[in-house]
XYZ file of C-alpha atoms in Angstrom:
621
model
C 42.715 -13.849 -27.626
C 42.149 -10.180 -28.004
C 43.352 -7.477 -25.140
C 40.456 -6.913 -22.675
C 40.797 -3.163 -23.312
C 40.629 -4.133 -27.672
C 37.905 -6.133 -27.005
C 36.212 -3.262 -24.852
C 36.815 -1.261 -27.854
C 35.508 -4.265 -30.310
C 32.089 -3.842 -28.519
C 31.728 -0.044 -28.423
C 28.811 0.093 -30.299
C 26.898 -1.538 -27.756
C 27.532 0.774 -25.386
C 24.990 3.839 -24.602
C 25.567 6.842 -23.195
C 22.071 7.557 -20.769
C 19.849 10.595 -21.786
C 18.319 12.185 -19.037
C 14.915 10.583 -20.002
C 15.814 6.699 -19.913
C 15.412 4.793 -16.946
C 18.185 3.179 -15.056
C 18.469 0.325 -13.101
C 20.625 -0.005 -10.112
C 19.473 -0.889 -7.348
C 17.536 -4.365 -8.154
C 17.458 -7.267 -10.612
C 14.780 -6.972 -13.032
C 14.320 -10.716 -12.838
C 15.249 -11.906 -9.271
C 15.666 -9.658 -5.681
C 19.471 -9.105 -5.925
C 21.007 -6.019 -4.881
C 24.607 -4.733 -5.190
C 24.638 -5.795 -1.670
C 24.276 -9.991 -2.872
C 27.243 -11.806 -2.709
C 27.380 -11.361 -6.505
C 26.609 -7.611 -6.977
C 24.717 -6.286 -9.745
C 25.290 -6.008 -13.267
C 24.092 -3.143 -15.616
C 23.327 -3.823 -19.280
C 25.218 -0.659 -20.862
C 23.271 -0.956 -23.605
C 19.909 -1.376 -21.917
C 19.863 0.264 -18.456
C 18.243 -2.576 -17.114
C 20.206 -4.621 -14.207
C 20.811 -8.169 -13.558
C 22.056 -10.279 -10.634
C 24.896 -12.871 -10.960
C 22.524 -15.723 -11.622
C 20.469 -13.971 -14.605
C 22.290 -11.601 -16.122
C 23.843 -14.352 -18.023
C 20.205 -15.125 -19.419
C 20.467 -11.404 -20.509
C 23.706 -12.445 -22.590
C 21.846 -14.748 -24.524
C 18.767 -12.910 -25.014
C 20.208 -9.649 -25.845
C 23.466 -10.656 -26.941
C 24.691 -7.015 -25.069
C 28.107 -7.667 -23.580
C 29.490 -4.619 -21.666
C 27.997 -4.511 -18.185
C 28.469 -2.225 -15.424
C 29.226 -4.211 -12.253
C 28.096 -2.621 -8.467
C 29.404 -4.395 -5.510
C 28.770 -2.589 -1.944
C 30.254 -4.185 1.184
C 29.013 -3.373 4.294
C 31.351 -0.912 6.223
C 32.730 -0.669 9.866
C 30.699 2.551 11.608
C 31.388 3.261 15.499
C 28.115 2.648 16.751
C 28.134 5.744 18.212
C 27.036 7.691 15.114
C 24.925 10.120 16.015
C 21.463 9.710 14.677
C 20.178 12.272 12.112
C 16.514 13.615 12.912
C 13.739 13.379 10.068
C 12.603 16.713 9.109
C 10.945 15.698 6.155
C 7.700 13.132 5.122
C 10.422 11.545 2.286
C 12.664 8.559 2.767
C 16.301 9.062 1.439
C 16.812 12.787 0.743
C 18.150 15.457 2.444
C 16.004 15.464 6.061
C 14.208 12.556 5.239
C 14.592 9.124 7.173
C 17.574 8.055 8.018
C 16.099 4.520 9.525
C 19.809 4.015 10.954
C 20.888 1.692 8.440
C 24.581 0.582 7.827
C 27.198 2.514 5.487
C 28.574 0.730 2.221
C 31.710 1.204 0.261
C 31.077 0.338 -3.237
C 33.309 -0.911 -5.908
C 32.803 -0.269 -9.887
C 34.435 -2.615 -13.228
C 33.229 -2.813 -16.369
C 32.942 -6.614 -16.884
C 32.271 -8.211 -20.662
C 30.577 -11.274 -20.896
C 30.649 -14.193 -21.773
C 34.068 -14.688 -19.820
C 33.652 -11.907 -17.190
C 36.494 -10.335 -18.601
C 36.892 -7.440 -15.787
C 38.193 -3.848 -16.160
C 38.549 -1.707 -13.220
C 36.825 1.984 -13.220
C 37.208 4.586 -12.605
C 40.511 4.872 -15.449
C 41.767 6.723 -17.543
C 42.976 3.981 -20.100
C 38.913 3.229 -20.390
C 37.045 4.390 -24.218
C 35.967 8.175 -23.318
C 32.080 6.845 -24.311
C 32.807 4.246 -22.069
C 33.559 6.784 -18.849
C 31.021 9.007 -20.364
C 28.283 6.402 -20.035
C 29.511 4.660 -16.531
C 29.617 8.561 -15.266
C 26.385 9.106 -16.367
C 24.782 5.913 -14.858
C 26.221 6.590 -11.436
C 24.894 9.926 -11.435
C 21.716 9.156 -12.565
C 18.854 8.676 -9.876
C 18.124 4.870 -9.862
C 14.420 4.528 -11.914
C 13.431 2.405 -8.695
C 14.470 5.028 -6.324
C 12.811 7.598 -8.662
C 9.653 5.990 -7.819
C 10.372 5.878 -4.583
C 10.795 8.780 -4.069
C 7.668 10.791 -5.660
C 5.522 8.112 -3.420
C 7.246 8.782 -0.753
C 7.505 12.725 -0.448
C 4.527 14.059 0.909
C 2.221 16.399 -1.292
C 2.873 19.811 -1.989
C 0.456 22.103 -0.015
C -1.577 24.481 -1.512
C -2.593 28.086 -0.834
C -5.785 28.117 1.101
C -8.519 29.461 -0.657
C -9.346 31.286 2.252
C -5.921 33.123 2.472
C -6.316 36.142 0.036
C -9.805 37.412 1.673
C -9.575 36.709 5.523
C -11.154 39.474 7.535
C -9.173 39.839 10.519
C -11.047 41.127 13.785
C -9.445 44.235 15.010
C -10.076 43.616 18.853
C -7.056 44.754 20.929
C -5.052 41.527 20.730
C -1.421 41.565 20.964
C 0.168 38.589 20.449
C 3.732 38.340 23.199
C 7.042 36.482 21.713
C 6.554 33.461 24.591
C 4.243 32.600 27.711
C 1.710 31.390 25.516
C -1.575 29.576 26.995
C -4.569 27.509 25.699
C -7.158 30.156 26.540
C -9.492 27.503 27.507
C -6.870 24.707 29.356
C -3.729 25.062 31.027
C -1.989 23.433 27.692
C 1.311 25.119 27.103
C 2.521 23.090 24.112
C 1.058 22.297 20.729
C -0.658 25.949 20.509
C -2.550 27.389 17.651
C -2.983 31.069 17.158
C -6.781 31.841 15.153
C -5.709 34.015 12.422
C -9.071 36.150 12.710
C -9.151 36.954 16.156
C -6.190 35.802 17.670
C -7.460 33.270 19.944
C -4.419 30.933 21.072
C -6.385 27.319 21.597
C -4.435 23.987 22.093
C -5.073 20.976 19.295
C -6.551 17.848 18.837
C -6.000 15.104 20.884
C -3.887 12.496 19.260
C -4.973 8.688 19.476
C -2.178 7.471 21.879
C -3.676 10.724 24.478
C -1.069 13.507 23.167
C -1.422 16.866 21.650
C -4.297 19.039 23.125
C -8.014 19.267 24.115
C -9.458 19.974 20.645
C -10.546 23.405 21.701
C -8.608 25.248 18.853
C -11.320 23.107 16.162
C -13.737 23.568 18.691
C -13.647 27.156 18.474
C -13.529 27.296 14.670
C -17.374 24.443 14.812
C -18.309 27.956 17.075
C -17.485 30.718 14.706
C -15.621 29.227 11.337
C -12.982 31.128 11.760
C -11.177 28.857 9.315
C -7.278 29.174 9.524
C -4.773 28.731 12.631
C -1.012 28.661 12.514
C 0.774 26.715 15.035
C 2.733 28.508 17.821
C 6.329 27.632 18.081
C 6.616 26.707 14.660
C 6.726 30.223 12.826
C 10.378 31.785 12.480
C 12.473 34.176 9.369
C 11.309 31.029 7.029
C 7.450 31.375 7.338
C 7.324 28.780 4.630
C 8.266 26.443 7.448
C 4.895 27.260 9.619
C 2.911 25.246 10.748
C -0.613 26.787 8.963
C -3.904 25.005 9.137
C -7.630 25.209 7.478
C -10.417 24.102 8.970
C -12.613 23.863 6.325
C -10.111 22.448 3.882
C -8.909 20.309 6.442
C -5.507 19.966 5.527
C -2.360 21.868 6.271
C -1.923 24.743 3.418
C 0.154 27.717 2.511
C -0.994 31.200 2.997
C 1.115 34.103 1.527
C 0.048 36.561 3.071
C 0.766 34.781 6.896
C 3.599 38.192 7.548
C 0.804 40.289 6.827
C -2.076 38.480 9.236
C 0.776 37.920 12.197
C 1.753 41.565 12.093
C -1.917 42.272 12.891
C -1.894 40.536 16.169
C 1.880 42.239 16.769
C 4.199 39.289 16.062
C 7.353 40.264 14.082
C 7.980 36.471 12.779
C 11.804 37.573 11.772
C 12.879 37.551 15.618
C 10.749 33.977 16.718
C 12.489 30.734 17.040
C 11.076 27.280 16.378
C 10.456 25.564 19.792
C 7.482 22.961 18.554
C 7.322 20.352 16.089
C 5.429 20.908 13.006
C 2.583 18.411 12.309
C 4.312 16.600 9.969
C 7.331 16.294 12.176
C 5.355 14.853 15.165
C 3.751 12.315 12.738
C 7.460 10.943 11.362
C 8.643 11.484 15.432
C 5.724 8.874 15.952
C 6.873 6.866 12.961
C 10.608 6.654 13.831
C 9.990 5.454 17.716
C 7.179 3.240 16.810
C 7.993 -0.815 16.846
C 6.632 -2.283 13.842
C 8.250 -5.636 14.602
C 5.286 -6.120 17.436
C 1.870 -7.384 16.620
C -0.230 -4.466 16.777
C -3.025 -5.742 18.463
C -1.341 -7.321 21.112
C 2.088 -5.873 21.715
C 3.229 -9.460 21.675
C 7.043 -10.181 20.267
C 6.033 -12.560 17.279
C 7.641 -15.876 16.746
C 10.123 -15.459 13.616
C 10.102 -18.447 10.811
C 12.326 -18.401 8.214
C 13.094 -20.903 5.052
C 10.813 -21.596 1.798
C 7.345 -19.666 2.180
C 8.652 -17.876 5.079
C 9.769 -14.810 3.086
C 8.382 -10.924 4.423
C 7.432 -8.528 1.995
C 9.064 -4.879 2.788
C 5.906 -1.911 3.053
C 6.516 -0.037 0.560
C 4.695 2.611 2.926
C 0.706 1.387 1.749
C 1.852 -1.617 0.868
C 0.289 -3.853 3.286
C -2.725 -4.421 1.876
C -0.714 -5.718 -1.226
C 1.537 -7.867 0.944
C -1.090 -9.748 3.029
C -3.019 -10.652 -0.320
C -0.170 -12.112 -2.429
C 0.877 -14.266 0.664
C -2.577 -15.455 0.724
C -2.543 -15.913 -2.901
C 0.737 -17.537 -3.441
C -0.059 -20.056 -0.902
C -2.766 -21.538 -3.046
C -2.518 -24.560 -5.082
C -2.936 -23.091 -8.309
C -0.595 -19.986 -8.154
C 1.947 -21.379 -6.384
C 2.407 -23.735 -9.431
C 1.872 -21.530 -11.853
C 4.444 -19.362 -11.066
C 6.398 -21.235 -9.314
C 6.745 -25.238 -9.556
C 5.374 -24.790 -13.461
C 7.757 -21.560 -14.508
C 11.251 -20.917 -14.020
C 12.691 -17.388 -13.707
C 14.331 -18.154 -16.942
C 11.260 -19.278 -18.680
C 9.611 -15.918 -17.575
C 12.596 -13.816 -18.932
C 12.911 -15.590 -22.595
C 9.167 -14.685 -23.090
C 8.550 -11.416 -21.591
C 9.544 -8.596 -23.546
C 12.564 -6.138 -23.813
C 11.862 -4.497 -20.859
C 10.773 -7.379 -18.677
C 9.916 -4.728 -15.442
C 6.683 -3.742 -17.257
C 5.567 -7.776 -17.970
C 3.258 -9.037 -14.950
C 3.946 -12.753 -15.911
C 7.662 -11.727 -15.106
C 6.814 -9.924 -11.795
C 4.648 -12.546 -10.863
C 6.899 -14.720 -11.134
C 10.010 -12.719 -9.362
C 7.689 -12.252 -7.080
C 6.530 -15.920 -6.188
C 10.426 -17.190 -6.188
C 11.479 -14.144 -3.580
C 8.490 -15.352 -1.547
C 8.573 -19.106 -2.074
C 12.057 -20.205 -2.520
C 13.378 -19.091 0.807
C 16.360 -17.658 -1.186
C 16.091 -14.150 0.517
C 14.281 -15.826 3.949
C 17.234 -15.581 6.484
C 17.961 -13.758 9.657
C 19.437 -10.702 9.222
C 23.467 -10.723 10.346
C 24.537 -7.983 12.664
C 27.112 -6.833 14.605
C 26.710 -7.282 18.375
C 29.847 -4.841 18.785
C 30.941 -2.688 15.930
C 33.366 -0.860 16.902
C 35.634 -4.114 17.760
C 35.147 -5.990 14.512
C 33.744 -8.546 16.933
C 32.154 -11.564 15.137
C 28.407 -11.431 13.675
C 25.964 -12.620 14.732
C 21.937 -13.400 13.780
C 19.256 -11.168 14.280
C 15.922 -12.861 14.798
C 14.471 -10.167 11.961
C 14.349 -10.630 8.704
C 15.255 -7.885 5.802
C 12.434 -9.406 3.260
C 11.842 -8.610 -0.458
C 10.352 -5.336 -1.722
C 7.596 -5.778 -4.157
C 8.595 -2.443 -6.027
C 8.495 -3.674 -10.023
C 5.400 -5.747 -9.196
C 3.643 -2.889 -7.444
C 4.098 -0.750 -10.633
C 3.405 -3.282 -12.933
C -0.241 -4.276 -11.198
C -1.001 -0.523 -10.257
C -0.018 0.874 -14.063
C -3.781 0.194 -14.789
C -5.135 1.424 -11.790
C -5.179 5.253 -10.721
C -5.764 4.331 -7.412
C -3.573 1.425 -6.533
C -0.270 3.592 -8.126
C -0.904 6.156 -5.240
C 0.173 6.066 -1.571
C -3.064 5.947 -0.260
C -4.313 3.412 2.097
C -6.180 0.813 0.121
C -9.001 -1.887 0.352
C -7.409 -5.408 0.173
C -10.433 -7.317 -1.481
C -10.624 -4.479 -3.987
C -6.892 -5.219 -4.745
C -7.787 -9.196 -4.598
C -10.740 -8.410 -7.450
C -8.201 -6.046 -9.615
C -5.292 -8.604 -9.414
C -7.289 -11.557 -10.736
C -8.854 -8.982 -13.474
C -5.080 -8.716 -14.753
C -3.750 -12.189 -14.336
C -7.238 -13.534 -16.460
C -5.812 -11.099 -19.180
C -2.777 -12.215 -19.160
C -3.352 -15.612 -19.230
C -6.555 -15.496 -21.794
C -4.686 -17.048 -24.510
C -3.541 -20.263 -22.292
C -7.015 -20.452 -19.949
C -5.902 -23.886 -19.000
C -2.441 -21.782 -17.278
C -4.813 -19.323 -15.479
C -4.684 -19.891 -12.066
C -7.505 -17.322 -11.338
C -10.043 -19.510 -12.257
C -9.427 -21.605 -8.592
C -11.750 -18.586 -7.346
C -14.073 -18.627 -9.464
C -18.026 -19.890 -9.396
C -21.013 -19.648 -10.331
C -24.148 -18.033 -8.289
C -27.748 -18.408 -9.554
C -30.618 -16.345 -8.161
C -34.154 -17.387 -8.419
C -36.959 -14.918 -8.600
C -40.199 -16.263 -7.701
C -43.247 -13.716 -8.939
C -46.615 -13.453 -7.047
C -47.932 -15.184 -10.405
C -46.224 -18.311 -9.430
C -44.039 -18.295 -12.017
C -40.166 -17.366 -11.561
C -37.028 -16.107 -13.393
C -33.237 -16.901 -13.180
C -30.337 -15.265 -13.605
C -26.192 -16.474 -13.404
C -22.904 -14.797 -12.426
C -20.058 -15.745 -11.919
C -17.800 -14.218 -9.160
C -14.374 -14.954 -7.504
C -15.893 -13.479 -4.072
C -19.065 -14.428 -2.062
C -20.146 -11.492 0.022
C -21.919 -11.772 3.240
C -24.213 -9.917 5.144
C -23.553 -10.493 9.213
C -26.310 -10.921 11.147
C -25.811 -9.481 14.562
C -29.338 -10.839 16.446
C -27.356 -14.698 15.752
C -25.142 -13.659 17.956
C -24.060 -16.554 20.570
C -23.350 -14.700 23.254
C -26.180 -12.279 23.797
C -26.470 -12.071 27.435
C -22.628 -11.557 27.521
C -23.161 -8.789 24.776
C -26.810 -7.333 26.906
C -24.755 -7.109 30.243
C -21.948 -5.083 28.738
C -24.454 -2.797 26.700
C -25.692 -2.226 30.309
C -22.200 -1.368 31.748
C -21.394 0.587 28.889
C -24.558 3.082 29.765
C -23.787 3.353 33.309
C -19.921 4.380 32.922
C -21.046 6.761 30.409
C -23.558 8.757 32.750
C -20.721 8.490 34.982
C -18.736 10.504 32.179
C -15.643 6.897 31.791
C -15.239 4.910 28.990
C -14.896 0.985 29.075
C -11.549 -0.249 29.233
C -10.155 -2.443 26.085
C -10.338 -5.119 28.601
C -13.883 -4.849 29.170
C -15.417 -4.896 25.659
C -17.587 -7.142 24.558
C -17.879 -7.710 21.375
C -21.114 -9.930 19.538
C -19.990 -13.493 18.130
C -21.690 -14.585 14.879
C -21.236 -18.041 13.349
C -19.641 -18.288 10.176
C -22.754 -20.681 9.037
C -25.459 -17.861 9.923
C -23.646 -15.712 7.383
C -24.041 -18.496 5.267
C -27.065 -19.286 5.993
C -28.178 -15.113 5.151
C -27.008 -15.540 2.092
C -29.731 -18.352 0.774
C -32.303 -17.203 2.587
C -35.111 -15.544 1.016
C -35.298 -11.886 0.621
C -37.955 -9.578 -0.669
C -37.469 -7.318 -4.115
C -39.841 -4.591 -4.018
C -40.481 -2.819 -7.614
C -40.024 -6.129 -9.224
C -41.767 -5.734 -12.871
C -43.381 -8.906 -13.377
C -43.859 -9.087 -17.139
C -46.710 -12.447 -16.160
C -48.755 -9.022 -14.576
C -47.598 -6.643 -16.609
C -46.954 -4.191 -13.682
C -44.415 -3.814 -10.329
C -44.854 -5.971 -7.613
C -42.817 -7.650 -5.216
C -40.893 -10.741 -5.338
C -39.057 -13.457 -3.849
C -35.112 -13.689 -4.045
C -33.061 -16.634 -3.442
C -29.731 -17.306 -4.456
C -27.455 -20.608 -4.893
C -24.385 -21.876 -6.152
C -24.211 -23.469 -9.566
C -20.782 -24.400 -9.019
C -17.856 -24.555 -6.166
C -14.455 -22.922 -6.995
C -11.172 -24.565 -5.546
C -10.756 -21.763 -3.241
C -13.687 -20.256 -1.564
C -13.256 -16.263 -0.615
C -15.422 -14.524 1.826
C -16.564 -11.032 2.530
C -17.725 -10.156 5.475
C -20.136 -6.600 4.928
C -18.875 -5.153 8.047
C -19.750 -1.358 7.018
C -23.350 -1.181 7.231
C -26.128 2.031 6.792
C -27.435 3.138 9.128
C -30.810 5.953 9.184
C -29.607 9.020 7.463
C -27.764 7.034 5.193
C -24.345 7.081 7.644
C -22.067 4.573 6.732
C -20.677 2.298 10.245
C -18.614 -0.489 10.497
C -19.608 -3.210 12.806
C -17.185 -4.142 15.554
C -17.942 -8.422 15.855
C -16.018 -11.163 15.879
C -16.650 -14.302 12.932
C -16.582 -18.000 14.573
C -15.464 -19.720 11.686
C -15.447 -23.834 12.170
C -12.573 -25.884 11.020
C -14.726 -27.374 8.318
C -17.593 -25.796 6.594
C -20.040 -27.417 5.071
C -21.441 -25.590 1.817
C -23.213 -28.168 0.290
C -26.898 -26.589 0.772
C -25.693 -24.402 -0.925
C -26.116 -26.043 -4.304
C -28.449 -24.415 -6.436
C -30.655 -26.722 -7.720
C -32.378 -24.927 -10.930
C -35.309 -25.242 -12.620
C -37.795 -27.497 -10.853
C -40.099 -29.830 -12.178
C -43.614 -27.980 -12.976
C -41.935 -24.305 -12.554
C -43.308 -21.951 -15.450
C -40.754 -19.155 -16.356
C -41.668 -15.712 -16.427
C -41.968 -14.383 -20.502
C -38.718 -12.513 -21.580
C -39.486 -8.408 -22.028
C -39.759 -7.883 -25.696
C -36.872 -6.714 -27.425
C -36.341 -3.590 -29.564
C -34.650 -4.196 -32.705
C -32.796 -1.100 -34.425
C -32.026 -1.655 -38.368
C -28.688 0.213 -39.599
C -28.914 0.959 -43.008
C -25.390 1.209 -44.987
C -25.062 5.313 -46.448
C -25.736 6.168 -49.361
């Protein structure tokens, strides 16, 4: 049996040292959730870059045949639980003044370890191959590919310089601007100030949602005259890249370069001014860091916790939740649950994806469904009750969850919209999702669970002529208008409407308490759906002109899974969009059977097809 250091050397030639371009893996399994935290660490392919947890990087072995592997195994370490907290200066997670979230320190250990046998080397040492400590150096140094993605979602966009900067006329009316005292000119607000930069007005802010901040008169003022930028009191010092500098019109915080130049016009030398007020930024990650997320936001309630098999959380990725609350929906179907889960192995998914499995979305699919479904990470969190004793651990009723970071980038790679951090629409990410997984399963359409959604709708036109027309979808949604006047508790809704007016001559608002909101069955939804509905500018080609006809719709066929849209943002005059504030009473069973469409009918004549225009290519000669 060869030395473990010869047989390091034997397999040199699979080792790689990392160019600054290639992306590293360290901080989760490619085909699984673990961490360098799991009992078994994490191993990185030297060869590859890609990691692998105890159970799969075996799989790797066999795949790849790549022996040399880095191994990272962190261990939670003993912190006084005194530490003092560090405060987030920055909209970033994980850099320098970003969130700190409190977490626990780790010591972590490094060995090169060679498969098949696990034969383990320790590192850092000096008896190790020079490419070898070259390439482990490199790796550790390297910022993680996950955390590089991380990170650019994370860290808040750049501002820009306000195109109103360069050109502001400043008015030249006596104002002098004094280094503290300051005022809201039209309150008594003495905090969260903003100083006009064209006439020097000092106005307090907006009002935040939880009753914060100011009085709004500082955008008030600029709806008045348009004076369009304000910098923020308290936050200007030396480092005027640090102020706080707003535009109106832009609406959005910006940069203006020449801020030295429009302060010393109301008197303020900037160089001698401390910071004594948040920036806007600041005061949204102060709201962040103190809010609970663990309560049920509509409630306040503490929420029951369940762990074991389909009891895993997904971590928010920071937009993530419209994301997480589809695929548990999903994956507690019928069809995907099998798919990816009872029908497909983890292995299975590795052997056929390709070399880099953390761009394959039948790979993160099915990561994803074992995380979620195999209660492998679904476990109360352990924690210390007294740290600084070493006393025992003990169980936290929360629950670390799985983040959905490969699968995120995999199913938002073809989407501009979905691979930024802005809030998105759920049912558009539904719609996208099963777009993808019908692609990827078109060569196996008996595999594709995305067909439990889908149906068939057929609408009928009927023409003044008495003859009609029909046309067929299919869809994986069925959208529904609500209609308010079915609501079922109108003279709850009427005598509300009436207290609503009186407290607002009275200058009050209703209480949360005191809303009423209207209650529509699920089955007059339904019901809007079928019912008949006027098409105006309906070419009749039985006429030969526009007229208007009849519309009613059906199902020609009933998909596994039924989902429903509720059109709660309707238009109102002026074409102003408003979302309707209602409550759905859905039944425990719902009957869809009249549904059915039924076709063509005995003695229906269908309208004649428009002719056709035919266009003859002729080869070149």
């Amino acid at each position: 049996m060869l030395d473990p250091m010869d047989l390091l050397r034997s397999n040199l030639s699979r080792v790689r040292i990392p160019e600054p371009t290639n992306r590293i893996y360290k901080q989760e399994c490619c085909v699984s959730f673990a961490t360098p935290k799991s009992e078994g660490g994490l191993f990185i392919d030297m060869s590859t870059f890609l990691a692998f947890g105890k159970d799969c990087v075996d799989w790797n072995y066999e795949k790849t045949g790549n022996p040399v592997y880095l191994h990272i195994k962190q261990t939670k370490k003993l912190v006084p639980e005194d530490r003092p907290l560090k405060k987030p200066t920055l909209l970033a997670i994980g850099v320098d003044g970003g969130f700190d979230n409190n977490e626990p320190e780790y010591e972590e250990a490094h060995n090169i370890v060679i498969l098949p046998n696990y034969i383990s080397l320790p590192f850092p040492s000096v008896e190790l191959p020079e490419k070898v400590r070259l390439a482990v150096d490199a790796i550790l140094m390297a910022e993680g590919a996950e955390r590089k993605e991380q990170l650019a979602s994370w860290t808040a966009d750049k501002k820009e310089i306000s195109a109103y900067a360069m050109s502001l006329q400043q008015i030249d009316n006596g104002v002098i601007i004094p280094r503290s005292g300051w005022k809201c000119a039209m309150c008594d607000k003495t905090e969260n100030l903003w100083l006009n930069l064209t006439d020097g007005m000092i106005l307090c802010g907006r009002k935040n949602w939880d009753g914060t901040g100011g009085n709004n008169h500082a955008i008030e003022h600029y709806k008045e005259t348009g004076y369009p930028l304000a910098v923020k009191l308290g936050t200007i010092t030396a480092d005027l890249e640090g102020a706080d500098v707003f535009s109106y019109p832009e609406d959005d915080g910006v940069l203006d370069p020449l801020l030295a130049q429009h302060l010393a016009f109301f008197g303020i030398d900037f160089s001698s001014l401390q910071k004594t007020e948040m920036t806007t930024a600041e005061r949204e990650l102060d709201q962040n860091t103190n809010f609970d997320w663990n309560r049920i936001q509509e409630s306040g309630q503490e929420v029951e916790p369940l762990f074991g098999p389909g009891y895993t959380g997904l971590v928010n990725l920071g937009n993530s939740c419209y994301l997480a609350s589809t695929m548990q929906v999903v994956f507690s179907t019928q069809s995907f649950y099998s798919r990816y889960y009872l029908s497909q192995s983890l292995k299975a998914a590795f052997e056929t994806a390709p070399a880099d499995p953390t761009v394959d979305l039948n790979m993160q699919l099915t990561k994803l469904a074992h995380g979620m479904l195999s209660g492998k990470y679904s476990f109360p969190a352990s924690e210390k009750i007294d740290i600084a004793s070493a006393a025992a651990p003990m169980l936290s009723s929360k629950q670390e969850g799985i983040p959905p970071r490969m699968f995120k980038a995999v199913i938002a790679a073809s989407h501009p919209e979905f691979s930024s951090m802005r809030q998105q629409d759920a049912l558009e990410f539904f719609l996208h999702l099963l777009d993808q997984v019908e692609r990827v399963n078109a060569g196996h359409p008996e595999l594709d669970p995305s067909r439990s959604f889908k149906f068939g709708i057929e609408e009928r036109l009927f023409c003044p002529s008495g003859k009609v027309a029909y046309n067929r979808r299919g869809d994986y949604i069925l959208s529904l208008n609500i209609p308010l006047h079915e609501a079922t508790n109108k003279d709850q809704l009427e005598a509300f409407n009436k207290l609503k007016a009186e407290k607002k001559a009275e200058g009050k608002e209703v209480s949360g308490d005191e809303i009423v909101r209207p209650r529509v069955p699920l089955e007059a939804c339904l019901a809007s759906f079928s019912a008949p509905e006027e098409v105006h500018g309906f070419y009749s080609t039985a006429l030969k002109t526009k007229t208007t006809a009849v519309k009613t719709a059906g199902l020609t066929s009933f998909p596994d899974y039924l989902v429903l849209h509720m059109r709660k943002f309707v238009m109102e005059e002026g074409w102003v969009p408003k979302k309707l504030d209602v409550y759905i009473d859905v039944p425990d069973i719902i009957d869809i059977s009249h549904m059915r469409s039924k076709g063509i009918q005995p003695g229906e004549e269908l309208l004649p097809e428009a002719g056709m225009s035919y266009c003859l290519l002729l080869p070149n000669s």
